[in-house]
């Protein structure tokens, strides 16, 4: 029950009413018996810095930050962790004694999901398809956590090059267009789709971002699209016997890290996943 004692965190975005963050975080707070609650607050583009200031004033304990505020919030915070400094975007704010510290948990969330599934990317060769914000976080986290070689493939090659530049200095990185994606996929351990290809309701609904013929049983295949949960890419990967991680994996694990930052407690990922599946009208699997 929400009472005067309840500690409030908020997810800000535009749009934000579709966000799965409140159901995931509130399930985790309830599971831990914490007197905490998350609400979704629509904040218009350009008002991210004002939202940080308002949240600080109102004693909000933390923010989850989604599009289009990730860069504005990173800039507006009083402190930024090393990954936020490198990427220039944040998805999490912690207020402590009035100071706002910005973090980004997206890339580490995906790496955590891989490690939980028994596929540590340390030492792995990785193909990342797409070069948007999600891809940048993933390239940074995977290379920081030991991926041996990362290739970024994107429709627009110049963006792939910018994305590859987010890699940790020790890693071997490359950037290619989509024409060569099949050849590269066949020679790596992990393939990650960060594009919207295959998403329901788009022009590419039903499409594959990597030719099915390039997929192997030894692959870990990851899609960050979760509508549908079983994307055509994951269905093709499953058909060849590859291991798969669906689009809720990163979403859930980035939220687990947010909970750790806000409450210093680590909720079971399964609690957040069950809540997200319920909100999507899907049974637990
Ligand atoms: P986010 O920040 O959420 O990752 P984004 O910045 O909009 O999203 O990036 C979307 C990614 O999907 C981009 O890599 C985009 O390719 P371009 O950089 O060439 O635009 C990719 N993408 C979207 N639709 C695509 C399609 N039909 N075919 C191939 N790539 C597509």
Coordinates of C-alpha atoms and ligand atoms in Angstrom, one line a residue:
X1 CA 0.0 0.0 0.0
X2 CA 1.3 3.5 -0.8
X3 CA 1.5 5.6 2.4
X4 CA 3.1 8.8 3.5
X5 CA 6.2 6.8 4.3
X6 CA 6.5 5.4 0.8
X7 CA 9.8 6.1 -1.1
X8 CA 9.0 7.1 -4.7
X9 CA 11.0 6.5 -7.8
X10 CA 9.8 7.4 -11.3
X11 CA 10.4 6.4 -14.9
X12 CA 10.4 9.5 -17.2
X13 CA 10.0 9.3 -21.0
X14 CA 7.9 10.4 -23.9
X15 CA 6.1 8.2 -24.5
X16 CA 6.1 6.4 -21.2
X17 CA 2.7 5.0 -20.7
X18 CA 3.8 1.7 -22.5
X19 CA 6.8 1.3 -20.2
X20 CA 7.2 -2.0 -18.4
X21 CA 9.4 -0.4 -15.7
X22 CA 6.6 0.2 -13.2
X23 CA 5.3 -3.3 -13.2
X24 CA 8.8 -4.8 -13.0
X25 CA 10.0 -2.5 -10.3
X26 CA 6.9 -2.6 -8.2
X27 CA 6.9 -6.4 -8.3
X28 CA 10.5 -6.3 -7.1
X29 CA 9.7 -3.9 -4.3
X30 CA 6.8 -6.0 -3.2
X31 CA 8.9 -9.2 -3.3
X32 CA 11.5 -7.6 -1.0
X33 CA 8.8 -6.1 1.3
X34 CA 10.1 -2.6 0.6
X35 CA 7.9 0.4 1.2
X36 CA 8.9 1.8 -2.2
X37 CA 6.8 2.5 -5.4
X38 CA 7.5 3.5 -9.0
X39 CA 5.3 5.7 -11.1
X40 CA 5.5 6.6 -14.8
X41 CA 5.8 10.4 -15.5
X42 CA 5.4 11.7 -19.0
X43 CA 8.1 14.3 -19.6
X44 CA 8.3 16.2 -22.9
X45 CA 11.4 16.2 -25.1
X46 CA 13.7 18.9 -23.9
X47 CA 12.5 18.8 -20.3
X48 CA 14.9 16.1 -19.0
X49 CA 17.1 18.5 -17.1
X50 CA 14.0 20.1 -15.5
X51 CA 12.7 16.7 -14.5
X52 CA 16.0 15.9 -12.7
X53 CA 15.7 19.2 -10.9
X54 CA 12.0 18.7 -10.0
X55 CA 12.6 15.1 -8.8
X56 CA 15.4 16.4 -6.6
X57 CA 13.2 19.1 -5.2
X58 CA 10.4 16.6 -4.5
X59 CA 12.5 14.0 -2.7
X60 CA 12.1 11.4 -5.4
X61 CA 14.7 8.7 -4.6
X62 CA 15.6 7.8 -8.2
X63 CA 14.7 7.9 -11.8
X64 CA 14.6 5.4 -14.6
X65 CA 15.2 7.3 -17.8
X66 CA 14.0 6.4 -21.3
X67 CA 13.8 8.1 -24.7
X68 CA 14.2 11.0 -25.4
X69 CA 15.9 12.0 -22.2
X70 CA 19.0 9.8 -21.9
X71 CA 21.5 12.4 -23.0
X72 CA 19.9 15.4 -21.3
X73 CA 19.7 13.6 -18.0
X74 CA 23.4 12.5 -18.3
X75 CA 24.3 16.1 -18.8
X76 CA 22.1 17.4 -16.0
X77 CA 23.3 15.1 -13.3
X78 CA 25.7 16.2 -10.6
X79 CA 27.9 13.1 -11.0
X80 CA 28.3 10.5 -13.8
X81 CA 29.8 7.1 -13.6
X82 CA 32.5 6.1 -16.0
X83 CA 30.2 4.5 -18.5
X84 CA 27.9 7.5 -18.6
X85 CA 31.0 9.7 -19.1
X86 CA 32.0 7.5 -22.0
X87 CA 28.6 7.1 -23.7
X88 CA 27.0 10.5 -22.8
X89 CA 23.7 8.8 -22.0
X90 CA 22.1 7.6 -18.7
X91 CA 19.2 5.4 -17.9
X92 CA 19.3 5.7 -14.1
X93 CA 19.6 8.5 -11.6
X94 CA 20.2 8.0 -7.9
X95 CA 19.5 11.0 -5.6
X96 CA 21.6 11.0 -2.5
X97 CA 21.6 13.9 -0.1
X98 CA 20.3 16.1 -3.0
X99 CA 23.0 15.1 -5.4
X100 CA 22.0 13.3 -8.6
X101 CA 24.3 10.6 -9.9
X102 CA 23.7 9.2 -13.4
X103 CA 24.4 5.6 -14.4
X104 CA 23.6 3.4 -17.4
X105 CA 22.6 -0.2 -16.8
X106 CA 21.6 -1.2 -20.3
X107 CA 24.8 -2.8 -21.6
X108 CA 25.7 -4.4 -18.3
X109 CA 22.1 -5.7 -18.1
X110 CA 22.5 -7.6 -21.3
X111 CA 25.9 -9.0 -20.2
X112 CA 24.4 -10.0 -16.9
X113 CA 21.6 -11.8 -18.7
X114 CA 24.2 -13.7 -20.8
X115 CA 26.2 -14.7 -17.8
X116 CA 23.1 -15.8 -16.0
X117 CA 22.2 -18.0 -19.0
X118 CA 25.7 -19.5 -18.9
X119 CA 27.1 -17.5 -21.9
X120 CA 29.8 -15.2 -20.5
X121 CA 30.9 -13.0 -23.4
X122 CA 34.5 -12.8 -21.9
X123 CA 36.7 -14.1 -24.6
X124 CA 33.9 -14.3 -27.2
X125 CA 33.7 -13.1 -30.8
X126 CA 30.6 -11.0 -31.1
X127 CA 28.5 -9.6 -34.0
X128 CA 26.2 -6.7 -33.1
X129 CA 23.7 -5.7 -35.7
X130 CA 22.5 -2.1 -35.4
X131 CA 24.2 1.1 -34.2
X132 CA 21.7 3.0 -32.1
X133 CA 21.8 3.8 -28.4
X134 CA 21.2 0.2 -27.3
X135 CA 24.0 -1.0 -29.5
X136 CA 26.4 1.6 -28.1
X137 CA 25.7 0.5 -24.6
X138 CA 26.1 -3.2 -25.5
X139 CA 29.4 -2.6 -27.4
X140 CA 30.8 -0.7 -24.4
X141 CA 29.8 -3.2 -21.8
X142 CA 30.7 -6.4 -23.8
X143 CA 34.2 -5.1 -24.6
X144 CA 34.7 -3.8 -21.0
X145 CA 33.7 -7.2 -19.7
X146 CA 36.2 -9.1 -22.0
X147 CA 34.7 -9.8 -25.4
X148 CA 37.6 -10.6 -27.6
X149 CA 36.4 -9.2 -30.9
X150 CA 33.3 -7.2 -31.8
X151 CA 32.0 -6.4 -35.2
X152 CA 29.2 -3.8 -35.5
X153 CA 27.0 -4.2 -38.6
X154 CA 24.6 -1.5 -39.7
X155 CA 22.6 -0.3 -42.7
X156 CA 24.4 3.0 -42.4
X157 CA 28.1 2.1 -42.1
X158 CA 29.2 5.5 -40.7
X159 CA 26.9 4.9 -37.7
X160 CA 28.5 1.5 -37.3
X161 CA 31.9 3.1 -37.1
X162 CA 30.7 5.6 -34.5
X163 CA 29.2 2.8 -32.5
X164 CA 32.4 0.7 -32.7
X165 CA 34.3 3.7 -31.2
X166 CA 32.4 3.1 -28.0
X167 CA 34.4 -0.1 -27.4
X168 CA 36.8 -0.5 -24.6
X169 CA 40.3 0.2 -25.8
X170 CA 41.6 -3.3 -25.3
X171 CA 39.1 -5.0 -27.7
X172 CA 39.4 -5.7 -31.4
X173 CA 36.5 -3.9 -33.1
X174 CA 35.3 -3.5 -36.7
X175 CA 32.4 -1.9 -38.5
X176 CA 30.6 -3.3 -41.6
X177 CA 27.5 -2.8 -43.7
X178 CA 24.6 -5.3 -43.8
X179 CA 25.8 -7.0 -47.0
X180 CA 28.5 -8.9 -45.2
X181 CA 26.5 -9.8 -42.1
X182 CA 26.0 -13.5 -43.0
X183 CA 29.7 -14.2 -43.5
X184 CA 30.7 -12.5 -40.2
X185 CA 27.8 -14.2 -38.3
X186 CA 29.1 -17.6 -39.3
X187 CA 32.5 -16.9 -37.7
X188 CA 31.4 -15.5 -34.3
X189 CA 30.1 -17.0 -31.0
X190 CA 27.4 -14.5 -30.2
X191 CA 25.0 -12.6 -32.5
X192 CA 22.9 -9.7 -31.1
X193 CA 20.2 -7.9 -33.0
X194 CA 19.7 -4.3 -31.7
X195 CA 17.7 -3.1 -34.7
X196 CA 13.9 -2.9 -34.9
X197 CA 14.0 -5.5 -37.7
X198 CA 11.4 -8.1 -37.0
X199 CA 9.3 -5.9 -34.7
X200 CA 5.6 -6.3 -35.0
X201 CA 3.8 -3.3 -36.6
X202 CA 6.9 -2.2 -38.6
X203 CA 7.7 -2.6 -42.3
X204 CA 10.3 -5.3 -41.4
X205 CA 7.8 -7.4 -39.4
X206 CA 8.6 -11.0 -40.1
X207 CA 12.1 -10.1 -41.5
X208 CA 15.4 -11.5 -40.4
X209 CA 18.4 -9.2 -39.8
X210 CA 20.9 -12.1 -40.4
X211 CA 20.3 -14.8 -43.0
X212 CA 19.0 -18.0 -41.3
X213 CA 21.7 -20.0 -43.2
X214 CA 24.4 -18.2 -41.2
X215 CA 23.1 -19.4 -37.9
X216 CA 24.8 -22.4 -36.1
X217 CA 24.0 -24.6 -33.1
X218 CA 27.1 -23.2 -31.4
X219 CA 25.7 -19.6 -31.5
X220 CA 24.2 -17.6 -28.7
X221 CA 21.6 -15.5 -30.5
X222 CA 20.1 -12.5 -28.8
X223 CA 17.3 -10.2 -29.9
X224 CA 16.5 -7.0 -27.9
X225 CA 13.1 -6.7 -29.7
X226 CA 10.4 -8.1 -27.4
X227 CA 7.3 -7.5 -29.5
X228 CA 6.9 -10.3 -30.5
X229 CA 8.9 -12.1 -27.8
X230 CA 9.8 -14.9 -30.2
X231 CA 11.0 -12.8 -33.1
X232 CA 11.6 -14.4 -36.5
X233 CA 15.3 -14.2 -35.8
X234 CA 14.9 -16.1 -32.5
X235 CA 12.6 -18.7 -34.2
X236 CA 15.3 -19.3 -36.9
X237 CA 18.0 -19.6 -34.2
X238 CA 15.9 -22.0 -32.2
X239 CA 15.3 -24.1 -35.4
X240 CA 19.1 -24.7 -35.8
X241 CA 19.5 -25.5 -32.1
X242 CA 21.3 -22.3 -31.1
X243 CA 20.9 -20.9 -27.6
X244 CA 18.7 -17.8 -27.5
X245 CA 18.0 -14.8 -25.3
X246 CA 14.8 -12.9 -25.9
X247 CA 14.1 -9.1 -25.7
X248 CA 13.0 -9.3 -22.0
X249 CA 16.5 -10.5 -20.9
X250 CA 18.2 -7.1 -21.2
X251 CA 15.1 -5.2 -20.1
X252 CA 14.9 -7.3 -16.9
X253 CA 18.5 -7.3 -16.0
X254 CA 19.0 -3.6 -16.6
X255 CA 16.1 -3.1 -14.2
X256 CA 17.7 -5.5 -11.6
X257 CA 20.8 -3.3 -11.7
X258 CA 18.6 -0.2 -11.2
X259 CA 17.1 -1.8 -8.1
X260 CA 20.6 -2.4 -6.8
X261 CA 21.5 1.2 -7.3
X262 CA 18.4 2.5 -5.6
X263 CA 17.8 0.1 -2.8
X264 CA 21.2 -1.7 -2.4
X265 CA 19.3 -5.0 -2.7
X266 CA 19.3 -7.5 -5.6
X267 CA 15.9 -8.8 -6.6
X268 CA 15.5 -12.1 -8.4
X269 CA 15.4 -11.5 -12.1
X270 CA 12.5 -14.1 -12.3
X271 CA 10.3 -11.8 -10.3
X272 CA 10.7 -8.9 -12.7
X273 CA 10.4 -11.2 -15.8
X274 CA 7.1 -12.7 -14.5
X275 CA 5.7 -9.2 -13.9
X276 CA 6.8 -8.1 -17.4
X277 CA 5.3 -11.2 -19.1
X278 CA 2.1 -10.6 -17.2
X279 CA 1.9 -7.0 -18.4
X280 CA 2.5 -8.2 -22.0
X281 CA -0.3 -10.8 -21.6
X282 CA 2.1 -13.7 -21.9
X283 CA 2.5 -16.7 -19.7
X284 CA 5.8 -17.3 -17.9
X285 CA 8.3 -19.5 -19.7
Ligands
LIG1 P1 17.9 2.6 -30.3 O1 18.6 3.9 -29.8 O2 16.7 2.3 -29.5 O3 18.9 1.5 -30.4 P2 17.9 3.8 -33.0 O4 18.9 4.8 -32.7 O5 16.6 4.3 -33.6 O6 17.4 2.9 -31.8 O7 18.5 2.7 -33.9 C1 17.8 1.8 -34.6 C2 18.8 0.8 -35.3 O8 18.0 0.0 -36.2 C3 19.7 1.5 -36.3 O9 20.9 0.7 -36.3 C4 19.0 1.4 -37.6 O10 19.9 1.5 -38.7 P3 20.4 2.9 -39.3 O11 21.4 3.5 -38.4 O12 21.0 2.6 -40.7 O13 19.1 3.8 -39.4 C5 18.4 0.0 -37.5 N1 17.3 -0.2 -38.4 C6 16.0 0.2 -38.2 N2 15.2 -0.2 -39.2 C7 16.0 -1.0 -40.0 C8 15.8 -1.8 -41.2 N3 14.5 -1.9 -41.8 N4 16.8 -2.5 -41.7 C9 18.0 -2.4 -41.2 N5 18.3 -1.7 -40.1 C10 17.3 -1.0 -39.5

